[in-house]
Tab-separated table of C-alpha atoms in Angstrom:
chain	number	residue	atom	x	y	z
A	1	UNK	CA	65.783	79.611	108.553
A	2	UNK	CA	66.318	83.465	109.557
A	3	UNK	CA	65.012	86.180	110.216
A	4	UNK	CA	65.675	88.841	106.914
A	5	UNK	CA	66.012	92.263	108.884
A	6	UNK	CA	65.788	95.820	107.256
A	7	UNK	CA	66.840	98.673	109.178
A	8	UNK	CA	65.050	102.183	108.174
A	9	UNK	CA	66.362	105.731	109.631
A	10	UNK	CA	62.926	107.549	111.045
A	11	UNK	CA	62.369	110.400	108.676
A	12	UNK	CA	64.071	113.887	109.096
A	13	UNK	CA	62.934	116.054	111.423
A	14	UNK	CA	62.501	119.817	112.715
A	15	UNK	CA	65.446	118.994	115.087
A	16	UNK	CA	67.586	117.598	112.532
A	17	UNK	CA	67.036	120.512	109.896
A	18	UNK	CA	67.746	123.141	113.162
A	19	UNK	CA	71.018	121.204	113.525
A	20	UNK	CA	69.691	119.647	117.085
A	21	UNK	CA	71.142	116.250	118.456
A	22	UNK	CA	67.503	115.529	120.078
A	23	UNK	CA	68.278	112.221	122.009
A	24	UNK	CA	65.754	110.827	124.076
A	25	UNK	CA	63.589	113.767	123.515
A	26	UNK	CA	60.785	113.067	121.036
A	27	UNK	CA	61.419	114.796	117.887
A	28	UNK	CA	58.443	116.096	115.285
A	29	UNK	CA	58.863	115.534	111.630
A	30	UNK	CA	59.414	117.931	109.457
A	31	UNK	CA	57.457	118.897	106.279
A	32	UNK	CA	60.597	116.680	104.284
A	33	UNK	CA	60.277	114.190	106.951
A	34	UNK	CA	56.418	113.953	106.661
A	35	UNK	CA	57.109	113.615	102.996
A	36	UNK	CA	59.623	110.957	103.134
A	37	UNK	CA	57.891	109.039	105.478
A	38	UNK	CA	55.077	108.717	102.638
A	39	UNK	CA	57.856	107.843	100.356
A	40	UNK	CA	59.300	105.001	102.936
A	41	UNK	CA	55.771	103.517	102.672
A	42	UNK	CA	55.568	103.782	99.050
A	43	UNK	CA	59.370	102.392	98.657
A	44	UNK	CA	58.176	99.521	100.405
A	45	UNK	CA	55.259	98.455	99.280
A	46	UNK	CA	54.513	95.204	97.587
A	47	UNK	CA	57.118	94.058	99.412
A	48	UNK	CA	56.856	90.987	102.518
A	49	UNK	CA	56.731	92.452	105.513
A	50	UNK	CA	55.674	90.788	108.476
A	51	UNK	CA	56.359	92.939	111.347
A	52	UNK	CA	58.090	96.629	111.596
A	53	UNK	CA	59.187	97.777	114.862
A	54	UNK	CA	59.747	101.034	115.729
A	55	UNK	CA	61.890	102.771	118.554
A	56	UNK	CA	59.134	104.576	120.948
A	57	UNK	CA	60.467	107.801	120.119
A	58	UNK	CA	57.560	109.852	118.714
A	59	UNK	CA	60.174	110.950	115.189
A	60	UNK	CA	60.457	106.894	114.692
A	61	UNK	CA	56.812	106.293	115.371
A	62	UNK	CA	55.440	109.285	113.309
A	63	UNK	CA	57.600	107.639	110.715
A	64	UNK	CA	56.550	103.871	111.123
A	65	UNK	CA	52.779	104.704	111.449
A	66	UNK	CA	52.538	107.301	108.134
A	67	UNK	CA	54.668	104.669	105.919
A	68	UNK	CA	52.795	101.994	107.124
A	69	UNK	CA	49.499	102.780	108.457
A	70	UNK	CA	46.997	100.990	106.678
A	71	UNK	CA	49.324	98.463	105.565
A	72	UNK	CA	48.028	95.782	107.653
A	73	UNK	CA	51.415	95.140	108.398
A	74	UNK	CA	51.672	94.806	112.746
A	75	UNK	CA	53.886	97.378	114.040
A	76	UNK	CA	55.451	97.361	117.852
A	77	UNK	CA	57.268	99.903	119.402
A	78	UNK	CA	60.437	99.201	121.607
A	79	UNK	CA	62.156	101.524	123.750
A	80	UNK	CA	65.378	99.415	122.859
A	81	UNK	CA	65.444	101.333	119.891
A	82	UNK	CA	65.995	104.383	121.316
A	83	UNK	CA	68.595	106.672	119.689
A	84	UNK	CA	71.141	106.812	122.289
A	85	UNK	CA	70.619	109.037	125.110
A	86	UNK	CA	72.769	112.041	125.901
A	87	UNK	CA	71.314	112.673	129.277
A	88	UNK	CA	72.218	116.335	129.969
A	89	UNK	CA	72.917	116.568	126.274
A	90	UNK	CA	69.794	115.481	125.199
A	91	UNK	CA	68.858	118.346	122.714
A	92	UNK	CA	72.443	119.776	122.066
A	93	UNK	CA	73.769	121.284	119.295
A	94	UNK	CA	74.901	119.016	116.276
A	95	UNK	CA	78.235	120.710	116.166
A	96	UNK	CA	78.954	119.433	120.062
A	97	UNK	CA	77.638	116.295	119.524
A	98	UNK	CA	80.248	115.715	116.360
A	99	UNK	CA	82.954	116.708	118.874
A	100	UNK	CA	81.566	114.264	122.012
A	101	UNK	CA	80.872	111.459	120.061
A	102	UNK	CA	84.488	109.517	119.273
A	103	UNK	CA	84.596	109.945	123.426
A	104	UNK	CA	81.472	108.489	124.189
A	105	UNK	CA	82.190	104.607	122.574
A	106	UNK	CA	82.659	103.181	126.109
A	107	UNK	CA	82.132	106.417	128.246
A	108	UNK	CA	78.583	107.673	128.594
A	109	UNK	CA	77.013	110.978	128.492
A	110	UNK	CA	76.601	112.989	131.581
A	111	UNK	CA	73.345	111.291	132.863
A	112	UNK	CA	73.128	108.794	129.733
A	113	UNK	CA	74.674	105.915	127.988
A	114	UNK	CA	77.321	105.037	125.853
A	115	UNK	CA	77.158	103.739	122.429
A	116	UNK	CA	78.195	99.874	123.998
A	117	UNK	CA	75.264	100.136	125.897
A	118	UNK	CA	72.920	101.062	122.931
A	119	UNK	CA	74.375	97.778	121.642
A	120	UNK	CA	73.706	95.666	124.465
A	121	UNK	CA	70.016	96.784	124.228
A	122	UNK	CA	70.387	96.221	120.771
A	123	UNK	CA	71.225	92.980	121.054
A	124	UNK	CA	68.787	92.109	123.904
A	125	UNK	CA	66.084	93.264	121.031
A	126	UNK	CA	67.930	90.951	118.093
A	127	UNK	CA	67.564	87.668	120.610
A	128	UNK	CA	64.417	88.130	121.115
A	129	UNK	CA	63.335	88.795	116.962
A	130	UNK	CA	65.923	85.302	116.271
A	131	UNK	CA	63.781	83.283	118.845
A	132	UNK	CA	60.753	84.186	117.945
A	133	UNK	CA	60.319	85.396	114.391
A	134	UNK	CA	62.384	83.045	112.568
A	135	UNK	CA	61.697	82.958	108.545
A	136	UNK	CA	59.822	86.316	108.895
A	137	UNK	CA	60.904	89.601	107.012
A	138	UNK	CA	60.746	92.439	109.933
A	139	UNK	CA	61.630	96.152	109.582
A	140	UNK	CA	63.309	98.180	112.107
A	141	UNK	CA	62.558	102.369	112.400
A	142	UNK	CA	64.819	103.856	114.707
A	143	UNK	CA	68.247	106.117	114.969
A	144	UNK	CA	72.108	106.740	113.727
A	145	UNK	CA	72.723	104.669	117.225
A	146	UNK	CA	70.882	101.589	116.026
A	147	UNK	CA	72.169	101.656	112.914
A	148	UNK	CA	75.970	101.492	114.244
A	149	UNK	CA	74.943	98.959	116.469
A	150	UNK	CA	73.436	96.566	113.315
A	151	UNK	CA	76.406	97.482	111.807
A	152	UNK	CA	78.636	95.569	114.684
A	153	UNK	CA	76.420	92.992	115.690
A	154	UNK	CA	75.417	91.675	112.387
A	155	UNK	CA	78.035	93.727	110.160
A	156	UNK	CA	81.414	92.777	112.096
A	157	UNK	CA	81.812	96.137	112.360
A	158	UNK	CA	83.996	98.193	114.707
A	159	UNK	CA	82.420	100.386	116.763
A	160	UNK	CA	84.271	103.024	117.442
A	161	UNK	CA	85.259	103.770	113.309
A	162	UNK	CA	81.505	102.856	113.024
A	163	UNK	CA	80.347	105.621	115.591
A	164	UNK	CA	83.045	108.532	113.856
A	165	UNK	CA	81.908	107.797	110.480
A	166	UNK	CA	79.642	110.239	108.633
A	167	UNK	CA	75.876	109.608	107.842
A	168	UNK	CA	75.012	108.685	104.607
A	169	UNK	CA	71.543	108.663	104.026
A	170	UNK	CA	70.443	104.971	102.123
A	171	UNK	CA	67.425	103.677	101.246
A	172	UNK	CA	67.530	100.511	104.130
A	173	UNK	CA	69.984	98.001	105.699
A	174	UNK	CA	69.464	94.608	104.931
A	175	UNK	CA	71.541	92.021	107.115
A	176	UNK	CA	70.272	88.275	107.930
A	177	UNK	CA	69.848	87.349	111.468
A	178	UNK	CA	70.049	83.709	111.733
A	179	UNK	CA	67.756	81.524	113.704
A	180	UNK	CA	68.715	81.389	117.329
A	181	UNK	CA	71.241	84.229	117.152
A	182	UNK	CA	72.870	85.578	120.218
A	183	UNK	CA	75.332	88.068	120.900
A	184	UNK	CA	78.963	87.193	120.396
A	185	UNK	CA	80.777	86.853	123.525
A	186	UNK	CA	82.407	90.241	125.157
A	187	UNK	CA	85.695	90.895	123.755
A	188	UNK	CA	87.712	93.212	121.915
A	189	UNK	CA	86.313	91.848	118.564
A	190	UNK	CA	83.105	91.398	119.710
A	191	UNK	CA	82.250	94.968	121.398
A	192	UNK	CA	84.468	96.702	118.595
A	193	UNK	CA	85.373	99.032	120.954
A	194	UNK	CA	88.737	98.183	122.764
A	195	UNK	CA	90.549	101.581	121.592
């Protein structure tokens, strides 16, 4: 068996709307966010869920808890889901963010990470949901970070075309992550990152 994965963004937020890279720093929802947050739950509903699991980050929680409060569904949060932090950066404009982020692949932020390391973490979480919640349906709410880092892990994609690609907003991920998955093995192909 597997574990069937979705992958939600959290919901948009005053940050996002001001044109803010927030980082690591918590993030409110916005009146949109609030009401698409509503409309996550109501997207989902009827459907399996077992588990969703949220980055810690109050934008992703905010998100998880109005879509599924009430649901009876368990929800966890897990600082591995973290968007990626920018250290100094945390909280920068959108427009220097654009113009760091094809630099910061393997390199991190001043005082943060890089996107590889939001992948490792990833992973570390994606181990731990194949080992213990095989056959279950789980859904992820966290960041852009997380999302390139599904992308390569369970995707095959490269990271660093993932990371300079532009956003477009979907309604959910799906990818399969097989019973007893662990990360491939470092490498070029692997990381998606050797450039």
């Amino acid at each position: 068996m597997a574990v069937s994965l979705v992958y939600e963004t959290h919901s948009p937020t005053l940050d996002n709307e001001a044109g803010i890279a927030t980082g690591w720093l918590p993030g409110q929802l916005s009146p949109t966010g609030l009401k698409r947050a509503a409309e996550l739950g109501e997207r989902r509903r009827g459907e399996r869920l077992d588990l969703v699991v949220s980055s810690d980050l109050h934008r992703a929680v905010q998100t998880a808890r109005i879509a599924f409060g009430g649901s009876g569904v368990e929800h966890r949060t897990d600082p591995r889901l973290r968007e990626i932090n920018y250290g100094e950066l945390n909280g920068m404009p959108v427009a220097r963010l654009d113009a760091e982020r094809a630099h910061r692949v393997d390199v991190p932020f001043p005082g943060g990470e890089s996107y590889q390391q939001v992948v490792e973490r990833t992973a570390d979480l994606l181990e731990e949901l194949a080992a213990d919640h095989d056959g279950r349906r789980v859904l992820l709410v966290a960041h852009a970070a997380n999302r390139y880092a599904l992308a390569v892990l369970l995707g095959g994609a490269d990271l660093a075309e993932r990371v300079g690609a532009p956003f477009t907003w979907q309604p959910g991920w799906e990818y399969t992550l097989p019973a007893g998955w662990v990360r491939p093995a470092p490498g070029p192909s692997a990381a998606g990152s050797a450039r």
